[in-house]
PDB file of C-alpha atoms in Angstrom:
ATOM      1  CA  UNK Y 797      97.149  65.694 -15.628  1.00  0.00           C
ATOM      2  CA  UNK Y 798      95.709  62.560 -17.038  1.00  0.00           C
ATOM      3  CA  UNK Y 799      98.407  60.461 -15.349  1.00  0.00           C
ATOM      4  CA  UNK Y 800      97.515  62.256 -11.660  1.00  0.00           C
ATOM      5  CA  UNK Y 801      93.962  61.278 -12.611  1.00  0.00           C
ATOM      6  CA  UNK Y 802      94.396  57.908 -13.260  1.00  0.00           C
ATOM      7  CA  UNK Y 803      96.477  56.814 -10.318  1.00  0.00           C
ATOM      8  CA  UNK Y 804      99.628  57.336 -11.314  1.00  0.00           C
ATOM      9  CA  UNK Y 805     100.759  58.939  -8.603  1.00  0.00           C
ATOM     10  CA  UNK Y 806      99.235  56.240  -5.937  1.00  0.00           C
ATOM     11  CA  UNK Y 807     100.409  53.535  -7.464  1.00  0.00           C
ATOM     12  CA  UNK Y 808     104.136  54.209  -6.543  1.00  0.00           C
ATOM     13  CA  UNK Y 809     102.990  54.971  -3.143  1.00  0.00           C
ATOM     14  CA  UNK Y 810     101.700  51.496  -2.452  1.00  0.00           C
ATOM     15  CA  UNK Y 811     104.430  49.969  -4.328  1.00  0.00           C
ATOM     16  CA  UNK Y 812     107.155  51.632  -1.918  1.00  0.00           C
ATOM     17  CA  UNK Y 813     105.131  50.736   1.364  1.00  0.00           C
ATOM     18  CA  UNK Y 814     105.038  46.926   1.531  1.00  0.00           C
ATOM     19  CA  UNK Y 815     103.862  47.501   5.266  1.00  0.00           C
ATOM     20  CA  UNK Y 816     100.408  48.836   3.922  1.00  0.00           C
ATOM     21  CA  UNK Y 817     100.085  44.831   2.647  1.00  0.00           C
ATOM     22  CA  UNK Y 818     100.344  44.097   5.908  1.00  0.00           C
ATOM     23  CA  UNK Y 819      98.481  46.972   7.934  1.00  0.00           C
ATOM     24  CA  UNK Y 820      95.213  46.115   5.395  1.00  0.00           C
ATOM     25  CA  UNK Y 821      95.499  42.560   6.168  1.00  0.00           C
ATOM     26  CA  UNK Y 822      95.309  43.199   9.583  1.00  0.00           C
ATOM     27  CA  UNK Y 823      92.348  45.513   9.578  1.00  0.00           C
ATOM     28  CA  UNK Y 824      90.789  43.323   7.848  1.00  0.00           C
ATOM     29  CA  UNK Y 825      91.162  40.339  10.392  1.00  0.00           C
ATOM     30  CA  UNK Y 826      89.975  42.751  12.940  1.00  0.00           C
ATOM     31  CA  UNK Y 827      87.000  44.342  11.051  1.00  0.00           C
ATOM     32  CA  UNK Y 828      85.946  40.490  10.480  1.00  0.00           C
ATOM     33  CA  UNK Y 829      86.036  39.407  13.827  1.00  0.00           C
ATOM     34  CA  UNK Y 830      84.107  42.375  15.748  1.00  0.00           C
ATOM     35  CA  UNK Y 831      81.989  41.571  12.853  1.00  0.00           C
ATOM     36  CA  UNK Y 832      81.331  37.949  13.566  1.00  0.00           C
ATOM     37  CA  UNK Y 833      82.767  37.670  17.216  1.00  0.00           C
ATOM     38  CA  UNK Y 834      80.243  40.394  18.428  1.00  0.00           C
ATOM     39  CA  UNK Y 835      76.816  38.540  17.311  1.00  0.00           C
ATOM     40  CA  UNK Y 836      77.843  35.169  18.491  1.00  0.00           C
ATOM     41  CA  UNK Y 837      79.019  36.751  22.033  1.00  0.00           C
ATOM     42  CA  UNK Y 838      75.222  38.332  22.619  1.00  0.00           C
ATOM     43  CA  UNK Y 839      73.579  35.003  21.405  1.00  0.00           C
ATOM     44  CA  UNK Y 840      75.675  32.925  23.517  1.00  0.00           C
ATOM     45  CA  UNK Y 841      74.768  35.222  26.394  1.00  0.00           C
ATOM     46  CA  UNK Y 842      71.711  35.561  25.948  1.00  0.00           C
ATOM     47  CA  UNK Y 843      69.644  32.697  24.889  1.00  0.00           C
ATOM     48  CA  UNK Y 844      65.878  32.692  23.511  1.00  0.00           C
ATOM     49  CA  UNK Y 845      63.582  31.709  26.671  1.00  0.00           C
ATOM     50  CA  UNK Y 846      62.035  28.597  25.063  1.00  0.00           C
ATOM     51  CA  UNK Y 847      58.623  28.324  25.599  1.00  0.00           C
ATOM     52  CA  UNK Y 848      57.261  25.659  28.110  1.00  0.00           C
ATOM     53  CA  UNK Y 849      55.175  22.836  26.851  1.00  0.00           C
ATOM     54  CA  UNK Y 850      51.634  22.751  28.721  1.00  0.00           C
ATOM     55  CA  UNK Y 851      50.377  19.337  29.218  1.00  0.00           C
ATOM     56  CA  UNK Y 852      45.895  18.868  29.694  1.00  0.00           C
ATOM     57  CA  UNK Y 853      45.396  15.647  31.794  1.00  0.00           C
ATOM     58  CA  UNK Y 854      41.776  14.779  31.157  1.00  0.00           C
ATOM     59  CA  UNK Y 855      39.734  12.179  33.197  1.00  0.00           C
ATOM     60  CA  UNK Y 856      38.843   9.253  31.541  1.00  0.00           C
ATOM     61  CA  UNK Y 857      35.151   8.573  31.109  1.00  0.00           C
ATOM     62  CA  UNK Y 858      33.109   7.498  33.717  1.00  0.00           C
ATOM     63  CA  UNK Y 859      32.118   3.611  33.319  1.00  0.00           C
ATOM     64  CA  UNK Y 860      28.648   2.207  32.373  1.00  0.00           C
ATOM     65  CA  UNK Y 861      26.445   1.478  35.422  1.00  0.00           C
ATOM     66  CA  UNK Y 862      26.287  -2.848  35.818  1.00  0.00           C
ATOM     67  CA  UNK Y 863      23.565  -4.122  33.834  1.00  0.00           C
ATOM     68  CA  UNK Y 864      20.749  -4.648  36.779  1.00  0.00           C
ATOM     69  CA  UNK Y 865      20.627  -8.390  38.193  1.00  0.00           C
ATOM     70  CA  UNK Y 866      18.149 -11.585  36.785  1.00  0.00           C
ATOM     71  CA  UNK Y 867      14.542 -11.355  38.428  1.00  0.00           C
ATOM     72  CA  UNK Y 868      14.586 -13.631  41.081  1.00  0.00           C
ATOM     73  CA  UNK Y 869      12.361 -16.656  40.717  1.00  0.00           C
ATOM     74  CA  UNK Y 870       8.987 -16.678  42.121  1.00  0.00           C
ATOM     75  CA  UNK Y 871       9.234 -18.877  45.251  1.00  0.00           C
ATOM     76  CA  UNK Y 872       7.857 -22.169  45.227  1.00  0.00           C
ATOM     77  CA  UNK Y 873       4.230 -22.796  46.417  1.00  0.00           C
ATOM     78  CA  UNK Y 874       4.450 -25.507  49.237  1.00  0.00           C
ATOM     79  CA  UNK Y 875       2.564 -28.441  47.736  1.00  0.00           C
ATOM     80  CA  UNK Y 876      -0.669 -29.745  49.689  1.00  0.00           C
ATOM     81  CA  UNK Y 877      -0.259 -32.668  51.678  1.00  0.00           C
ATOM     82  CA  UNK Y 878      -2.278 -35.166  50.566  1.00  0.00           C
ATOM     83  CA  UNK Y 879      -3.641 -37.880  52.550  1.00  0.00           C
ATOM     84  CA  UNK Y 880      -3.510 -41.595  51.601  1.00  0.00           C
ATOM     85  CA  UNK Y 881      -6.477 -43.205  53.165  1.00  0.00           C
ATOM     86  CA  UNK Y 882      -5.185 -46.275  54.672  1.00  0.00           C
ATOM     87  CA  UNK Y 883      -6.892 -48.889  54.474  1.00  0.00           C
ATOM     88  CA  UNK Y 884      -8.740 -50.332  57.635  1.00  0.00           C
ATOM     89  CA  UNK Y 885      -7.962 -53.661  57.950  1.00  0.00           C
ATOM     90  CA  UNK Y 886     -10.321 -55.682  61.043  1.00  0.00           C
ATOM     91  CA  UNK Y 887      -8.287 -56.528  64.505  1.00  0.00           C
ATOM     92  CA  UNK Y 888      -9.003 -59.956  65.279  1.00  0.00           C
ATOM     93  CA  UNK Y 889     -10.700 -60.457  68.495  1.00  0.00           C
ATOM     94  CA  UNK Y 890      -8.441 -60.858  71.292  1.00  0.00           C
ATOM     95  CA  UNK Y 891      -9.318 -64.100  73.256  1.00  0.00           C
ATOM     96  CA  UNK Y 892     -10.444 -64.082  76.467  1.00  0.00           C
ATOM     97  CA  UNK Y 893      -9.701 -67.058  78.410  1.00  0.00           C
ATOM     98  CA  UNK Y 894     -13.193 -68.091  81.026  1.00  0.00           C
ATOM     99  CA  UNK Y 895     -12.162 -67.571  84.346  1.00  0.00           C
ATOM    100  CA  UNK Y 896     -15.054 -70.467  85.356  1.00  0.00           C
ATOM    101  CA  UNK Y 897     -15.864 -73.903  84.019  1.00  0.00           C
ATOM    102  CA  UNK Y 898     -19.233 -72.985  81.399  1.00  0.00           C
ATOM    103  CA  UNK Y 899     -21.881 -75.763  82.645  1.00  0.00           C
ATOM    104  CA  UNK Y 900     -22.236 -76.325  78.700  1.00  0.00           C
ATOM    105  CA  UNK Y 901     -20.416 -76.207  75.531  1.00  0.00           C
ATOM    106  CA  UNK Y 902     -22.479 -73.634  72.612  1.00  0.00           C
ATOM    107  CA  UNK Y 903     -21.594 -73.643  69.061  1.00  0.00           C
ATOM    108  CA  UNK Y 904     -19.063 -69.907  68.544  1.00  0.00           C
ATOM    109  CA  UNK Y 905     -20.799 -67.680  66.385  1.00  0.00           C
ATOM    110  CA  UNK Y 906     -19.115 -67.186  63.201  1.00  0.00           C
ATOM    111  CA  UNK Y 907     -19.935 -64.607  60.103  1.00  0.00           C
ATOM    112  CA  UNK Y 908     -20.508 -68.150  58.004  1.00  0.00           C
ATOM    113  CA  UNK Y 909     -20.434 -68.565  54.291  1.00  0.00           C
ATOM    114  CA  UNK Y 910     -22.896 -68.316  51.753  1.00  0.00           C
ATOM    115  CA  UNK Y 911     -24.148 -71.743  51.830  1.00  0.00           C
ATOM    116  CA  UNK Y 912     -24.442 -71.787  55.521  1.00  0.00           C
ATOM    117  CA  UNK Y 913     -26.553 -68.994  56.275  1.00  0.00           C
ATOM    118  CA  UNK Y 914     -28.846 -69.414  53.021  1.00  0.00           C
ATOM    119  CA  UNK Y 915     -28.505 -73.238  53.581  1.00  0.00           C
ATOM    120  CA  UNK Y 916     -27.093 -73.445  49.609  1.00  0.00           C
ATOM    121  CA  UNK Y 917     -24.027 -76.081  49.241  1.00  0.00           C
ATOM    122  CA  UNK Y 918     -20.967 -74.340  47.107  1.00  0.00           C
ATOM    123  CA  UNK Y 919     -20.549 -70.987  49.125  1.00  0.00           C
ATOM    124  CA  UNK Y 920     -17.372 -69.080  49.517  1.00  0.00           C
ATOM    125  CA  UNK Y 921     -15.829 -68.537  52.719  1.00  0.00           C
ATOM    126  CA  UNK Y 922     -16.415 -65.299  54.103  1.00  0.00           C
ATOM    127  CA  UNK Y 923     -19.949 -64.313  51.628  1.00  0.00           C
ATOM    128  CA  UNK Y 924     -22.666 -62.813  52.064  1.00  0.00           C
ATOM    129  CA  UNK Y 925     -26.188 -64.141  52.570  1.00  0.00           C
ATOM    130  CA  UNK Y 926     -28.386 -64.190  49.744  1.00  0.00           C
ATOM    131  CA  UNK Y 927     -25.453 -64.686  47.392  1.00  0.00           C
ATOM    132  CA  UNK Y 928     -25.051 -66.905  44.431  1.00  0.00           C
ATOM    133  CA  UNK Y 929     -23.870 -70.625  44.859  1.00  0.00           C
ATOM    134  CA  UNK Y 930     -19.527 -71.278  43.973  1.00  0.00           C
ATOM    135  CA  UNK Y 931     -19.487 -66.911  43.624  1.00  0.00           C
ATOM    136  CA  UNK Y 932     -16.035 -64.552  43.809  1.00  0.00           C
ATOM    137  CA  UNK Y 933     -15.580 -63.233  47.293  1.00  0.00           C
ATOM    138  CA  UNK Y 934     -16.228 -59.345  47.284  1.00  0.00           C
ATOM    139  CA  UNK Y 935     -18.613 -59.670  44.061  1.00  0.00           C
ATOM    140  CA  UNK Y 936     -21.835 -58.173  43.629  1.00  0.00           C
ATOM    141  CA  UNK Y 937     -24.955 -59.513  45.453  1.00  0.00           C
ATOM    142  CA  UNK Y 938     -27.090 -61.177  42.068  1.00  0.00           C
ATOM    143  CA  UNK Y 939     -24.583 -60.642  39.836  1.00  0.00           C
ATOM    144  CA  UNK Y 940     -23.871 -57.980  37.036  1.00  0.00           C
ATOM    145  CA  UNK Y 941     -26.757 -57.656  35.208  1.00  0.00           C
ATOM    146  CA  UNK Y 942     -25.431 -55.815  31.752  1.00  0.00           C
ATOM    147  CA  UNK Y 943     -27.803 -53.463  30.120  1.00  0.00           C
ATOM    148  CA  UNK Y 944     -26.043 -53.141  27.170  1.00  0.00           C
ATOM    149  CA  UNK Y 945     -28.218 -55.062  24.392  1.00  0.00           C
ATOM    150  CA  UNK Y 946     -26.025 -57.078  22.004  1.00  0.00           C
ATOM    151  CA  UNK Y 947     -25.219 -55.486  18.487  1.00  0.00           C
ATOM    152  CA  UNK Y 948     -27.523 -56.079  15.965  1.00  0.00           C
ATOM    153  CA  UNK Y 949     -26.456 -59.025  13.169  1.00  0.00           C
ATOM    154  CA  UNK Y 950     -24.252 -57.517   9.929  1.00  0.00           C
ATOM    155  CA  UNK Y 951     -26.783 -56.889   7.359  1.00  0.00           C
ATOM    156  CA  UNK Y 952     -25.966 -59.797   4.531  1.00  0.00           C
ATOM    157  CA  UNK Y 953     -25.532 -58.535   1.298  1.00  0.00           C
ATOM    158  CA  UNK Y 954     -27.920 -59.978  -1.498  1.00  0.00           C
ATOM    159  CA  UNK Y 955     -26.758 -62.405  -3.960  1.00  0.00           C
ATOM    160  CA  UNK Y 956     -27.503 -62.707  -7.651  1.00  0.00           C
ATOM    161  CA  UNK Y 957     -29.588 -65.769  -8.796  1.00  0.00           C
ATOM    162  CA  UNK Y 958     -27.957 -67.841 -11.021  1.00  0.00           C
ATOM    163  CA  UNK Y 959     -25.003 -70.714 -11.160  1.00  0.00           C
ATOM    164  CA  UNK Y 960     -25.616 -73.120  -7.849  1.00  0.00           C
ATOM    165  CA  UNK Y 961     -28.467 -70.725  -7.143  1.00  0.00           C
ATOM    166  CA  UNK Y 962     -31.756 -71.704  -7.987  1.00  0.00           C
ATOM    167  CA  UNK Y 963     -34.564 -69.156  -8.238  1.00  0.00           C
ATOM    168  CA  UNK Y 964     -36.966 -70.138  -5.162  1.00  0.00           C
ATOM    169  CA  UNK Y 965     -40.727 -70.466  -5.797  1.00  0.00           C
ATOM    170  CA  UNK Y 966     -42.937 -67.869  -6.415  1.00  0.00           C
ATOM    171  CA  UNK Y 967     -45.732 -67.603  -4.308  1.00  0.00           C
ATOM    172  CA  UNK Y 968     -47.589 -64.540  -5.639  1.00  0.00           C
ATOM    173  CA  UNK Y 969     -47.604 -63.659  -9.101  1.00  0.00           C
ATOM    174  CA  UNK Y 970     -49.413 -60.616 -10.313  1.00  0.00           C
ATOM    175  CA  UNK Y 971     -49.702 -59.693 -14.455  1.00  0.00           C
ATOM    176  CA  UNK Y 972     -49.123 -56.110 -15.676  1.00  0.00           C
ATOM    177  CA  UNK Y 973     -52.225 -54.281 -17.015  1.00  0.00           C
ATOM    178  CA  UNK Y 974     -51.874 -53.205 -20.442  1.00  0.00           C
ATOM    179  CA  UNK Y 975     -53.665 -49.707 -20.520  1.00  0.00           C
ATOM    180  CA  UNK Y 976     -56.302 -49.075 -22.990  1.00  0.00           C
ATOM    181  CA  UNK Y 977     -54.686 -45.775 -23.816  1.00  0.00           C
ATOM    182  CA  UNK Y 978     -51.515 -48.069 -24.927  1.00  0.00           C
ATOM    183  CA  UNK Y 979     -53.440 -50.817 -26.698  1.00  0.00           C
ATOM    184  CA  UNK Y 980     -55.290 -48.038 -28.648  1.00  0.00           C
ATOM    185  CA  UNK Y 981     -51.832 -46.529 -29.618  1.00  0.00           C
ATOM    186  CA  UNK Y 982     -50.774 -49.956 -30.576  1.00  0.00           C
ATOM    187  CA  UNK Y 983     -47.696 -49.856 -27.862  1.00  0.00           C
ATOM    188  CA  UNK Y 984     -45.864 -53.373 -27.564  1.00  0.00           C
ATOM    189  CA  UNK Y 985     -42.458 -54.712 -26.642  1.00  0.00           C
ATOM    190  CA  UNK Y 986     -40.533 -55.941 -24.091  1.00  0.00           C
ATOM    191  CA  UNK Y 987     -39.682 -54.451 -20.849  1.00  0.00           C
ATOM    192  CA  UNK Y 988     -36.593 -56.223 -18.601  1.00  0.00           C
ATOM    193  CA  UNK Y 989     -36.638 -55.881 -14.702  1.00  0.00           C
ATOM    194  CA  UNK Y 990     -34.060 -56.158 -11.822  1.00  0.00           C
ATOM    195  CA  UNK Y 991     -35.704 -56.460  -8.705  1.00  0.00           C
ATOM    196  CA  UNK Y 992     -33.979 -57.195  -5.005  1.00  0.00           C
ATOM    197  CA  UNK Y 993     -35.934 -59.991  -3.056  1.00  0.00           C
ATOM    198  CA  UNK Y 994     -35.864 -59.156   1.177  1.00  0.00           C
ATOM    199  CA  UNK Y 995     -34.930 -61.710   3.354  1.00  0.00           C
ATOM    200  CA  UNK Y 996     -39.010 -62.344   3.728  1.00  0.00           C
ATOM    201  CA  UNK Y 997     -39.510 -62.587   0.240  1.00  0.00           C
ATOM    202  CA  UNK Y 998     -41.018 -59.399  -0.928  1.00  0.00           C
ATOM    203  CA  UNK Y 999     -39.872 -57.477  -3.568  1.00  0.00           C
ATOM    204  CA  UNK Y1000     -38.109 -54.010  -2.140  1.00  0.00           C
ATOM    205  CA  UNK Y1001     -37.140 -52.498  -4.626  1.00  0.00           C
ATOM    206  CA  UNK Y1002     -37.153 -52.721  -9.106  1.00  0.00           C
ATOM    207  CA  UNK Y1003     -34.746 -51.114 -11.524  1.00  0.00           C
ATOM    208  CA  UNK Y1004     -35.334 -50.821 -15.249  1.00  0.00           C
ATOM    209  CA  UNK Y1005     -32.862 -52.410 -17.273  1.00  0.00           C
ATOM    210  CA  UNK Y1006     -34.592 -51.745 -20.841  1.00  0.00           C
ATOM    211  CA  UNK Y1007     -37.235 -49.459 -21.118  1.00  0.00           C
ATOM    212  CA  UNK Y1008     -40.424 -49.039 -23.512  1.00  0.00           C
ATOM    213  CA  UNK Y1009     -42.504 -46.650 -22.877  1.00  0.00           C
ATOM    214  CA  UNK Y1010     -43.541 -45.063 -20.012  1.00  0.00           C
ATOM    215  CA  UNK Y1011     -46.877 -46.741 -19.904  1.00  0.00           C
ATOM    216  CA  UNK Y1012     -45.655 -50.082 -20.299  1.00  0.00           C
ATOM    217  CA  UNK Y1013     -42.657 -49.298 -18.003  1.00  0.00           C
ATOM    218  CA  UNK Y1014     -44.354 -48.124 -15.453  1.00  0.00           C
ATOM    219  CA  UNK Y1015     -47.687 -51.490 -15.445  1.00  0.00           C
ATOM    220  CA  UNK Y1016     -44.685 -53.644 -15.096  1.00  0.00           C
ATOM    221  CA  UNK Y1017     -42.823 -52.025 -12.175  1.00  0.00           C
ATOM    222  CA  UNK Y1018     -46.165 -52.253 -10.667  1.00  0.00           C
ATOM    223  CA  UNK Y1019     -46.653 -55.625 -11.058  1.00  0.00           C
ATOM    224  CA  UNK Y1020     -43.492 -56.917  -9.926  1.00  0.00           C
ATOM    225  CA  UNK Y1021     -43.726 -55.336  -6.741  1.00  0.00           C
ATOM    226  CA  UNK Y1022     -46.711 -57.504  -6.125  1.00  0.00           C
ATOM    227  CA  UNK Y1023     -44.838 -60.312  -6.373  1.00  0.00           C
ATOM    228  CA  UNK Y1024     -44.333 -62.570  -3.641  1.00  0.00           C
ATOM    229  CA  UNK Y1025     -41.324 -65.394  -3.376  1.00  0.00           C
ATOM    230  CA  UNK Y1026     -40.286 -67.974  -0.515  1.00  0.00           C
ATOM    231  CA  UNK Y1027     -36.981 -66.737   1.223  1.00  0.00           C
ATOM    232  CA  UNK Y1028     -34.075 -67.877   0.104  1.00  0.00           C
ATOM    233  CA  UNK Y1029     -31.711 -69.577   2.945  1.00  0.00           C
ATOM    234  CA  UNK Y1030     -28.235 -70.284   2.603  1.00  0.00           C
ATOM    235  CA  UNK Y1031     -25.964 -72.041   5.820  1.00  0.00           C
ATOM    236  CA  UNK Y1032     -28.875 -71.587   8.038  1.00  0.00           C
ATOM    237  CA  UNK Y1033     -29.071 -67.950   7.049  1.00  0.00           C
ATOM    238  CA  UNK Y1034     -31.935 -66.096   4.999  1.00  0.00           C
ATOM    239  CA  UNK Y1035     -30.215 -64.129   2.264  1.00  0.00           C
ATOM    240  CA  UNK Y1036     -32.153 -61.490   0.111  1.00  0.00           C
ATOM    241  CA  UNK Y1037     -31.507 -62.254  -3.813  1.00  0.00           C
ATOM    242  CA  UNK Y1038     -31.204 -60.253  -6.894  1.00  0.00           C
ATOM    243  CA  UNK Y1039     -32.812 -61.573 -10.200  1.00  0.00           C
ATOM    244  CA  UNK Y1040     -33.921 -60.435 -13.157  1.00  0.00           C
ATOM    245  CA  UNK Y1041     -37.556 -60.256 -14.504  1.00  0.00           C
ATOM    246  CA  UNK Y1042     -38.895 -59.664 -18.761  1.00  0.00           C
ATOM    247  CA  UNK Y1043     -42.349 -58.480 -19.553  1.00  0.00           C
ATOM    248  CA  UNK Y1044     -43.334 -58.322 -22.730  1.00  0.00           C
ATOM    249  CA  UNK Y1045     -46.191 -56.607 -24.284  1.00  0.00           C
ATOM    250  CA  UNK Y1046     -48.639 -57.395 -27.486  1.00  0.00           C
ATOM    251  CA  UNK Y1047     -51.424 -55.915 -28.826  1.00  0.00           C
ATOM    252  CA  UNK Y1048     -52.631 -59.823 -30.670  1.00  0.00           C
TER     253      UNK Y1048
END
């Protein structure tokens, strides 16, 4: 019973029919190729519908408006005509030939000159009466009278005494008063002076070089301005002068 189980029994079955070899074989074949024949016959037939491409055409942008044209220039204003005065020049006389003899011969009247209607030798052709004796044609009756005075002189700088430069005479001389108040205080010294000399020989102006005290100081500047000198000329010119004066006070 185990053999039947087992296959015992089959095995000479298939053994003794070699045509079963062939009979599977064959199914097999035909098994495989309804298998695989089938499919490819209904895809062949009947293709996928492939889906159709869908194209957008878009407009392109519209273009930038054209930037708006240059002003225009302002039109030229016609320039004024101007006028040139010409200038009038004198036809000369036309001459008239006399039809008749004249009995007697007169003297043509003519503008004359300068000296011949004023009677004054050296006129110019074609003057003026009243005008001035060998004057410009066309110049002013009299002549230009300028009323522009001249410019005053350069002021001259004053010069020290001294060297080549003598000290001129002294016309006025006038001694400083010694104050009671300073003789009582027993003030003495000396006091030295620079004074400027005009150009008339008065003193303008003192300077103390060396000082005191103020009461001394001050008798001496007034003293010197007192003084009176002769002026001092150099090449024909006055000159004011610089020089240098010394006081000096005692109580002996």
């Amino acid at each position: 019973m185990f053999d039947l189980i087992t296959g015992t029994l089959e095995r000479p079955l298939r053994e003794r029919a070699p045509g079963s070899k062939v009979a599977s074989i064959v199914l097999h074949v035909v098994v495989l190729t309804l298998v695989v024949g089938i499919p490819l016959l209904r895809v062949t037939n009947t293709l996928p519908d492939m889906p159709s491409i869908m194209a957008f055409a878009v407009a392109p942008p519209a273009p930038p408006p054209p930037p708006p044209p240059p002003a225009a220039p302002a039109p030229a204003q016609p320039a004024e005509p101007r006028t040139i005065a010409q200038p009038v020049t004198k036809q000369p006389e036309q001459l008239a030939v006399p039809l008749e003899t004249p009995a007697e011969l007169k003297p043509e009247a003519t503008t004359g000159t300068a000296s011949a209607v004023a009677g004054i030798e050296g006129g110019v052709a074609g003057g003026v009466e009243g005008g001035v004796a060998g004057g410009v044609l066309g110049g002013i009756v009299g002549g230009i009278v300028s009323s522009v005075p001249p410019p005053p002189p350069a002021p001259v700088a004053p010069v020290r005494i001294g060297g080549q430069i003598n000290t001129p005479a002294l016309l006025h001389r006038v001694e400083p008063v010694y104050a009671e108040v300073a003789a009582a205080a027993h003030l003495a010294g000396t006091v030295i002076l620079e004074a400027v000399v005009g150009t008339d020989g008065r003193v303008e102006s003192v300077m103390v070089l060396r000082a005191r005290h103020t009461l001394l100081d001050n008798a001496a500047v007034a003293a010197l301005k007192q003084w009176r000198y002769t002026p001092l000329v150099l090449n024909g010119i006055r000159t004011p002068f610089v020089l240098t004066v010394t006081f000096t006070f005692s109580t002996r």
